GROMACS .gro file of C-alpha atoms in nm:
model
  354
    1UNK     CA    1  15.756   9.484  10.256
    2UNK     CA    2  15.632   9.125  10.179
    3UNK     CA    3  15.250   9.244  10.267
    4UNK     CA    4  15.326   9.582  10.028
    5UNK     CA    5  15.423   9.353   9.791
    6UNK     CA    6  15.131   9.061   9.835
    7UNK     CA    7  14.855   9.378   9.821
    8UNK     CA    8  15.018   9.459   9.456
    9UNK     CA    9  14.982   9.144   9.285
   10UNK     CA   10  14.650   9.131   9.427
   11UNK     CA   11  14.507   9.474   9.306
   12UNK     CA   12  14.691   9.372   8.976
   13UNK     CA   13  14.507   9.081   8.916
   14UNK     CA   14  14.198   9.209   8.704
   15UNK     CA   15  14.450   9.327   8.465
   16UNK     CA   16  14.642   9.002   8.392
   17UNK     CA   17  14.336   8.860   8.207
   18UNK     CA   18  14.316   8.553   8.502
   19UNK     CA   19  13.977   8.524   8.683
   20UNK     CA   20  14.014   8.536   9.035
   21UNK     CA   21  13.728   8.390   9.225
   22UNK     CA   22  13.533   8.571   9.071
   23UNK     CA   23  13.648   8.896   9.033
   24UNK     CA   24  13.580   8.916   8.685
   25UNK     CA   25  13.463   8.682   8.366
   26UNK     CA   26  13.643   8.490   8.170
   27UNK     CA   27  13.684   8.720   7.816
   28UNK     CA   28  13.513   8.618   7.489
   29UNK     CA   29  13.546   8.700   7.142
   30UNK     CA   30  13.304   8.888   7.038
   31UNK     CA   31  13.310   8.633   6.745
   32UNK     CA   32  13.175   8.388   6.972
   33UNK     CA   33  12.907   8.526   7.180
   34UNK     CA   34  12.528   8.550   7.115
   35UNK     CA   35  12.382   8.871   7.193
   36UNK     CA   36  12.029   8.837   7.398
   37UNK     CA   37  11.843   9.144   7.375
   38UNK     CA   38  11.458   8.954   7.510
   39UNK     CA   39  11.390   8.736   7.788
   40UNK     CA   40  11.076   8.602   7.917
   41UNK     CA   41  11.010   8.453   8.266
   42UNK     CA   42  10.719   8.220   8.301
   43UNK     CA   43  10.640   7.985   8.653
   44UNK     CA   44  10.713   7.607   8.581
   45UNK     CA   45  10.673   7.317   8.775
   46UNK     CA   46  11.083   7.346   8.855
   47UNK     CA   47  11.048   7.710   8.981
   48UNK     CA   48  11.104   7.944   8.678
   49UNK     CA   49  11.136   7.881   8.288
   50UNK     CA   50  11.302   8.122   8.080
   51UNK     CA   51  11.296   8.195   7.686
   52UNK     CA   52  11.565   8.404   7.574
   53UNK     CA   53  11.542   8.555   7.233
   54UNK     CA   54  11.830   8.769   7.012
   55UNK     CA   55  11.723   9.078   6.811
   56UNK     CA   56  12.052   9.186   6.621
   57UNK     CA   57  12.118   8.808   6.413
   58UNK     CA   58  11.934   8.784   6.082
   59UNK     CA   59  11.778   8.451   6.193
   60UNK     CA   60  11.612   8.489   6.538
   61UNK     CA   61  11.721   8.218   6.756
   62UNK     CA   62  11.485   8.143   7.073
   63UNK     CA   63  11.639   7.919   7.377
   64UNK     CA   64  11.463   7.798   7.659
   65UNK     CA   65  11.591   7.684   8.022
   66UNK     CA   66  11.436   7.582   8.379
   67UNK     CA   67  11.531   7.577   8.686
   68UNK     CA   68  11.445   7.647   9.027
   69UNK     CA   69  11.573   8.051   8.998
   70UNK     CA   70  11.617   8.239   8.683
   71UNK     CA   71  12.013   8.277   8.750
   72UNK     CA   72  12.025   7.849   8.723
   73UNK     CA   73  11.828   7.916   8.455
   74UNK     CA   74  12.044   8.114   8.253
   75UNK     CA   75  12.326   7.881   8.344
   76UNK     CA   76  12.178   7.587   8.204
   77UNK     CA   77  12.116   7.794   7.871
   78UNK     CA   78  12.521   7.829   7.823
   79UNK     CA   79  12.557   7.456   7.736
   80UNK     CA   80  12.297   7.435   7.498
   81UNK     CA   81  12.478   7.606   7.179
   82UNK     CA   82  12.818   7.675   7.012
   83UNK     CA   83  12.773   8.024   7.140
   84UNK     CA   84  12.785   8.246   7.469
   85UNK     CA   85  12.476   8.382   7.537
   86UNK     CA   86  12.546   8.755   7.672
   87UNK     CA   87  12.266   8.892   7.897
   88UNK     CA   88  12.476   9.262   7.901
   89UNK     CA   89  12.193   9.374   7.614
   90UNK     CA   90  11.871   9.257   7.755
   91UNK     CA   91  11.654   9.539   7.711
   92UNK     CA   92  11.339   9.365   7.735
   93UNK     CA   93  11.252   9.154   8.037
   94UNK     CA   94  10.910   8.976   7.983
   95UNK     CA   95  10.741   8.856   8.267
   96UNK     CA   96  10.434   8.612   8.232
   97UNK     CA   97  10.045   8.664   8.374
   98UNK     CA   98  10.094   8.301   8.633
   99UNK     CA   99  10.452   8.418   8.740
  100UNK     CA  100  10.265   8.799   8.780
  101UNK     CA  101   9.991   8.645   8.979
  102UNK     CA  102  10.309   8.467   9.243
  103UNK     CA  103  10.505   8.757   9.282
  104UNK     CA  104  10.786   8.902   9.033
  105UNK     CA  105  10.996   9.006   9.376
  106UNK     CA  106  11.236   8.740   9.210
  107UNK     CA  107  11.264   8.887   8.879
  108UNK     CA  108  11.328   9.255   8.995
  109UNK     CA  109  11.600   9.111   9.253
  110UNK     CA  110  11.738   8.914   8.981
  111UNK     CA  111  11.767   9.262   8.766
  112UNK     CA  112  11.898   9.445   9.045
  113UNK     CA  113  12.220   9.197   9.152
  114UNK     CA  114  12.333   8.980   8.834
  115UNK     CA  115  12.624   9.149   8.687
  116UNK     CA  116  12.476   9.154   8.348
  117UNK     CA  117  12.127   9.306   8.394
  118UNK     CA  118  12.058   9.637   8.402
  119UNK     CA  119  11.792   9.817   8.586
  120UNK     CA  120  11.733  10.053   8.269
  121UNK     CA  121  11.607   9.743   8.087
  122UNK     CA  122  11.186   9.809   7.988
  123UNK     CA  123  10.927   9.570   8.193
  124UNK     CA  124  10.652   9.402   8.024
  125UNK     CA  125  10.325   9.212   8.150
  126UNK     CA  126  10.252   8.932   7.929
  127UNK     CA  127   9.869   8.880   7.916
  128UNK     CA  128   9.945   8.490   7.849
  129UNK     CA  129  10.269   8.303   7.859
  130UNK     CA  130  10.608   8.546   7.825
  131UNK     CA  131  10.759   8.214   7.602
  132UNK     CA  132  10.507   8.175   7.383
  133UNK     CA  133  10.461   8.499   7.275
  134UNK     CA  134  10.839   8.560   7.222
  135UNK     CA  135  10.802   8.234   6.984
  136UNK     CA  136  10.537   8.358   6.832
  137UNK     CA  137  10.651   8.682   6.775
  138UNK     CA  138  10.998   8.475   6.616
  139UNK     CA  139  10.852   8.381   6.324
  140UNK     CA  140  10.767   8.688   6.192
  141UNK     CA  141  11.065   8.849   6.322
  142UNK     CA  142  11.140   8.888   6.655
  143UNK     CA  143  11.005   9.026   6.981
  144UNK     CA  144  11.293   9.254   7.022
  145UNK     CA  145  11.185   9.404   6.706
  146UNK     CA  146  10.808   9.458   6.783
  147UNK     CA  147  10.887   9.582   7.110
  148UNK     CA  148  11.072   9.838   7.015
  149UNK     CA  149  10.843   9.949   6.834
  150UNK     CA  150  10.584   9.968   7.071
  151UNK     CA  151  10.811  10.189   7.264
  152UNK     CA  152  10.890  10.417   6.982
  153UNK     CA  153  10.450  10.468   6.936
  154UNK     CA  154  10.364  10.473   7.271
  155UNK     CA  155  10.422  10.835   7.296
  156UNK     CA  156  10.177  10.875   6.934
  157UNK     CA  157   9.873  10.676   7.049
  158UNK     CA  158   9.846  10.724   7.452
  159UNK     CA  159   9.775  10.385   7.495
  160UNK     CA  160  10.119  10.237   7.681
  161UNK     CA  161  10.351  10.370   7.902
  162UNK     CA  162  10.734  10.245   7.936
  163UNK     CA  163  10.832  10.081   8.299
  164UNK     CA  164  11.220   9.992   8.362
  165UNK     CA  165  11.285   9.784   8.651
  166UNK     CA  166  11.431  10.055   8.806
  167UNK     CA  167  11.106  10.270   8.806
  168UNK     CA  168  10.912   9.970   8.936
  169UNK     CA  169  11.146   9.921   9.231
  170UNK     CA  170  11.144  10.250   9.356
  171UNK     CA  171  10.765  10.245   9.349
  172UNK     CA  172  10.706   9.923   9.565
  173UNK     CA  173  10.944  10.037   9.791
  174UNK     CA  174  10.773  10.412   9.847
  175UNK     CA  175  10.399  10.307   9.793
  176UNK     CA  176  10.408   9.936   9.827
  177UNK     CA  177  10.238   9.927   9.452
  178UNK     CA  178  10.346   9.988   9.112
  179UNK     CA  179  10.212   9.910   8.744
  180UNK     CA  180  10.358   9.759   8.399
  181UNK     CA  181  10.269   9.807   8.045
  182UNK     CA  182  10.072   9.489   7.953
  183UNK     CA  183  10.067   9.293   7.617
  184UNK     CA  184   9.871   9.038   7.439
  185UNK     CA  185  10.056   8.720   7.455
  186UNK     CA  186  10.022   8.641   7.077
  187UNK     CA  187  10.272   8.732   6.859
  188UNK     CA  188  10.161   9.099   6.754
  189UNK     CA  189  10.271   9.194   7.106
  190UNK     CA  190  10.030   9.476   7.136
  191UNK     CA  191   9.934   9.724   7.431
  192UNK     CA  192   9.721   9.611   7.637
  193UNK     CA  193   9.686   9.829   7.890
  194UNK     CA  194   9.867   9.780   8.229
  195UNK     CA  195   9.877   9.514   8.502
  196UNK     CA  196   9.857   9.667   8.867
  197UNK     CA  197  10.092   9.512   9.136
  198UNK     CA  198  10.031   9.512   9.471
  199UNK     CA  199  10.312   9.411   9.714
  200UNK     CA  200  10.467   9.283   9.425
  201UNK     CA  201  10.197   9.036   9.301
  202UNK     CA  202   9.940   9.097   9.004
  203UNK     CA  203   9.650   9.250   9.185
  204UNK     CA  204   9.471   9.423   8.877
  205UNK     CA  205   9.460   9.579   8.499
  206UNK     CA  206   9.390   9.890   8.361
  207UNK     CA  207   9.272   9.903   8.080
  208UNK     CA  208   9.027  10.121   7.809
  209UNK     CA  209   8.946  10.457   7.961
  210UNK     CA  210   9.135  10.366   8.284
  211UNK     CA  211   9.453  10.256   8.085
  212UNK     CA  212   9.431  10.601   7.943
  213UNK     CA  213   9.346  10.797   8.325
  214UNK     CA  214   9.675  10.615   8.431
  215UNK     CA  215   9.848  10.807   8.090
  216UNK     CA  216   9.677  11.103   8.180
  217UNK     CA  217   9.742  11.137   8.531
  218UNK     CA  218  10.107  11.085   8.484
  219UNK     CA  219  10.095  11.364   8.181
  220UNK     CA  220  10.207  11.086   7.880
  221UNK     CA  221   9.976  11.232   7.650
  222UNK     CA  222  10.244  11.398   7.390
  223UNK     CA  223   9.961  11.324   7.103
  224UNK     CA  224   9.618  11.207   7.222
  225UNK     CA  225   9.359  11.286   6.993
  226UNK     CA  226   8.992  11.283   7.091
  227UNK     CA  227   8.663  11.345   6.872
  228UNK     CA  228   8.419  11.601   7.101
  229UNK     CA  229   8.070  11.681   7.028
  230UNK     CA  230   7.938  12.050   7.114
  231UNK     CA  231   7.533  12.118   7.011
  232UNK     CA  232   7.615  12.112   6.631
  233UNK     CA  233   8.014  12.087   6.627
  234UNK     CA  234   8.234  11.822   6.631
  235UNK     CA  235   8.630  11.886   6.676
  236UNK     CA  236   8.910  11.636   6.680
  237UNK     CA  237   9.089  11.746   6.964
  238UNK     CA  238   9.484  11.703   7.013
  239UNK     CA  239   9.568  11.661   7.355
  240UNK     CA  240   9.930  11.801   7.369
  241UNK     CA  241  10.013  11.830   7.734
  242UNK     CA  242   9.874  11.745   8.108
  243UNK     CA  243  10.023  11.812   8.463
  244UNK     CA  244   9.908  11.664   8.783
  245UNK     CA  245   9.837  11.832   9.106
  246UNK     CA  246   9.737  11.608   9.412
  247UNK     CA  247   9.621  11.771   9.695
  248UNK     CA  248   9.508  11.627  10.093
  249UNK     CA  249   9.195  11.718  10.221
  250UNK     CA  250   9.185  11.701  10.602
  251UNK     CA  251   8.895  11.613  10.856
  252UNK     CA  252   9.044  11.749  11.171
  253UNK     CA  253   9.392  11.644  11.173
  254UNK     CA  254   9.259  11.311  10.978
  255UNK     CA  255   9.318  11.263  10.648
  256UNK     CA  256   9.044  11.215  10.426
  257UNK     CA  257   9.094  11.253  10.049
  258UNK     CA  258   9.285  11.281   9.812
  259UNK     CA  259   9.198  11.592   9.561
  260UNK     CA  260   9.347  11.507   9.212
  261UNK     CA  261   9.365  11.771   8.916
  262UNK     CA  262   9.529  11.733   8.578
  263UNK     CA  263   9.544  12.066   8.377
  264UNK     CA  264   9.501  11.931   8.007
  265UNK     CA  265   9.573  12.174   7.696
  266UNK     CA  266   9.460  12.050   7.371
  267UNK     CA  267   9.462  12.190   6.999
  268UNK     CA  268   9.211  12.187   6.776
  269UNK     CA  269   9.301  11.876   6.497
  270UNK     CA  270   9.021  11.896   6.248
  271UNK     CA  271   8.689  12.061   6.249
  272UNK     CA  272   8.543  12.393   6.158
  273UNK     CA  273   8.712  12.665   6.288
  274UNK     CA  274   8.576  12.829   6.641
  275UNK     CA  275   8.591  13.209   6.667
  276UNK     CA  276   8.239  13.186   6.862
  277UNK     CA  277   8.368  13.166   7.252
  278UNK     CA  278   8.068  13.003   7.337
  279UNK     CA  279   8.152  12.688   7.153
  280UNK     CA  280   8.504  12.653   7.246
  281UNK     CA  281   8.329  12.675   7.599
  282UNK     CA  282   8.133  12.365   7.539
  283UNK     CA  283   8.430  12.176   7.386
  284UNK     CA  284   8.642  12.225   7.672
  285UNK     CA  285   8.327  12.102   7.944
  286UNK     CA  286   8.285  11.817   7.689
  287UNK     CA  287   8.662  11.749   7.686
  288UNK     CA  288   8.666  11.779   8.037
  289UNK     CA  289   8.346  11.566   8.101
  290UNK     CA  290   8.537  11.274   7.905
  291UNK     CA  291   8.900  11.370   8.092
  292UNK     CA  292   8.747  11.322   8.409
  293UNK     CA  293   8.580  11.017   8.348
  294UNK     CA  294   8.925  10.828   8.228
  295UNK     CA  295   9.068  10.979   8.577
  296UNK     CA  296   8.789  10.865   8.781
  297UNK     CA  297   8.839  10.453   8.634
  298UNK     CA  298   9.197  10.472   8.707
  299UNK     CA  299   9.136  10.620   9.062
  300UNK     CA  300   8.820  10.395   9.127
  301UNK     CA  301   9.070  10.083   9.037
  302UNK     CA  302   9.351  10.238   9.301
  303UNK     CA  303   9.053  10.279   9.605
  304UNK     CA  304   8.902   9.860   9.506
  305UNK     CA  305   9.263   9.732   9.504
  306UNK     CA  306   9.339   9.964   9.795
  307UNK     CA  307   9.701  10.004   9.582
  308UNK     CA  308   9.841  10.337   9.559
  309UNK     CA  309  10.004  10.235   9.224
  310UNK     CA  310   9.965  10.614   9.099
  311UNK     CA  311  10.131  10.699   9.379
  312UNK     CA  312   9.885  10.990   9.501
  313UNK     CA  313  10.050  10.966   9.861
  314UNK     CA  314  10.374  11.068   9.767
  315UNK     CA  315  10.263  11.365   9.529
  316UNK     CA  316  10.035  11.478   9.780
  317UNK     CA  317  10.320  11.487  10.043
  318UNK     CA  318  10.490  11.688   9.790
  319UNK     CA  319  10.213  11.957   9.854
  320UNK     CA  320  10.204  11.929  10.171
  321UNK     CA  321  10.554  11.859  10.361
  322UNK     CA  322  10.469  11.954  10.678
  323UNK     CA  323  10.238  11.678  10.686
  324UNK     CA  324  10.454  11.431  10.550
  325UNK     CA  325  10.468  11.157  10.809
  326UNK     CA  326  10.112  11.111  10.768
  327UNK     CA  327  10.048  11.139  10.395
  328UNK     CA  328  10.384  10.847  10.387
  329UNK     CA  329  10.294  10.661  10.717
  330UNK     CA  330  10.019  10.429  10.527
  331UNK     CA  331  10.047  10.303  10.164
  332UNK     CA  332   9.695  10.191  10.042
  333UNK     CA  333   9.400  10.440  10.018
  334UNK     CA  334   9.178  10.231  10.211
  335UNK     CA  335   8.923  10.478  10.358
  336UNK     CA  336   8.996  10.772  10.131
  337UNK     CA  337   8.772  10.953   9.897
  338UNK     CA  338   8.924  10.997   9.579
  339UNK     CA  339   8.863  11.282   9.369
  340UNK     CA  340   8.908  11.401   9.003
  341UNK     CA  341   8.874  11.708   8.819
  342UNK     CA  342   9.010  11.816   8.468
  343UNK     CA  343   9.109  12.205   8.369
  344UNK     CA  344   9.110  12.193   7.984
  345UNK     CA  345   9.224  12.486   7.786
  346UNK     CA  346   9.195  12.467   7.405
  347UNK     CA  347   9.442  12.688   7.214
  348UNK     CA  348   9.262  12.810   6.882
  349UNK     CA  349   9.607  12.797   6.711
  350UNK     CA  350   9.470  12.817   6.319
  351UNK     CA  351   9.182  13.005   6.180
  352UNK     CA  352   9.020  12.951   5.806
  353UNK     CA  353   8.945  13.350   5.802
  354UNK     CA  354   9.261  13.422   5.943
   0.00000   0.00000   0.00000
């Protein structure tokens, strides 16, 4: 009866408002905590340094703290202010270029096991120093702020991508490589392309035409718009959709290629109108020409790194399954001839003679 009775008060403890050794925190006033909605991780002489910024307060208020991990870190931040700093909002975790080049192993486990990070929160690459730029970015607002809004256009300009940690864990751990949007480390916080990791170290950008391959191979092209020339016409062309197929190709029973094809459909934006089927013809192999070439950057940068960051290997297992202990025994592309090829079709949705 006395053990019944000892297993009660224990299962009732979480509910008395006590903290048990750790069971649960102590609880705040709302009143009295600081919501932190950015935070940056840079390499320091100590270990890590980290800048933690609000988004939500009418004056942003940026904090810094090192230590030798980012969870001392954030500890040392709590005694610095009046408030509690809540991580439970971070949706913005900013890692810097020198902590990129290290390894950011540390910064995904840290995401993945303290109680108040969440694995939905968005990655960034910070060409530059994550702290500085969320200072920067403070005066003029905050980097919460401009983030978000880079989020809410990357799916207008083709340019950027969103990562959560989530996404980038599951990718090192299936292909061994993975990739993050990347951003100037000045205040504007622009796109700048993406950062390639390898194990989980910086190994590589993307950026220009391969940014845009990397975007186009992974079908985030919801309003790409490209100018095309044709003998005598030019057409704006909206890019409004693209799927991936990745296919083996086989010497023997060796692999030796990967066969990748993105079938791209596209509007016409601006332009004279094309009734002649001839030159819609030579838009699409002009639109294609140009398709393939942003494909064949991002692949060529996959084969020199020999990282499989667009994951080919898995998709092409997806093809073919009865060959999937090969296609997912290896994770690089070392020795493999990559391939791309672009099917455009151009609907002809609006026509000046009707």
């Amino acid at each position: 009866m006395k053990k019944c009775l000892l297993c009660l008060l224990v299962l009732c403890l979480p509910l008395t408002g006590c903290r048990y050794a750790g069971v649960l925190p102590y609880g705040r006033e709302i009143e009295d905590m600081e919501l932190i909605r950015t935070l940056g991780v840079d390499e320091a002489p100590a270990g890590v340094v980290i800048t933690a910024s609000g988004g939500d307060q009418e004056e942003t208020r940026v904090v810094e703290g090192e230590a030798d991990t980012i969870s001392a870190a954030v500890l040392a931040l709590q005694g610095g202010g009046d408030s509690y700093l809540y991580f439970g909002h971070v949706t913005q975790l900013l890692v810097g270029e020198g902590l990129a080049a290290q390894g950011v192993g540390p910064t995904l486990d840290y995401a993945l096991r303290d109680v108040e990070m969440r694995l939905e929160t968005t990655l960034y690459l910070v060409r530059g120093r994550a702290g500085a730029a969320i200072q920067e970015a403070a005066e003029e607002g905050s980097a919460t702020e401009r983030l978000e809004a880079l989020a809410a256009d990357a799916g207008l300009t083709a340019a950027s991508m969103p990562r959560t940690a989530k996404d980038v864990l599951a990718d090192l751990d299936r292909q061994g490589a993975s990739f993050l949007p990347a951003v100037t480390g000045d205040g504007g916080l622009s796109a700048a392309g993406y950062g390639i990791l390898k194990g989980d170290a910086l190994a590589g950008w993307a950026q220009g035409d391969a940014a845009l391959g990397v975007n186009l191979i992974f079908g985030k092209v919801d309003a790409d718009v490209i100018t095309v020339t044709a003998g005598d016409t030019t057409a704006a062309l909206r890019v409004v959709g693209a799927k991936t197929d990745v296919r083996p190709r086989w010497d023997g029973g060796r692999l030796s290629g990967l066969d990748v094809t993105c079938r791209v459909e596209a509007n016409i934006a601006e332009g004279a109108p094309m009734p002649h089927e001839a030159t819609l013809a030579a838009l699409t192999r002009a639109l294609e020409k140009l398709e393939e070439g942003r494909m064949e950057q991002a692949l060529a940068l996959a084969a020199s790194l020999d990282a499989d960051y667009l994951a080919l290997r898995p998709a092409a297992a997806l093809a073919a399954p009865w060959r999937k202990s090969v296609l997912l025994g290896e994770q690089g592309l070392a020795g493999l001839e990559l391939t791309a090829r672009a099917e455009v079709t151009i609907q002809r949705s609006y026509h000046a003679d009707g």
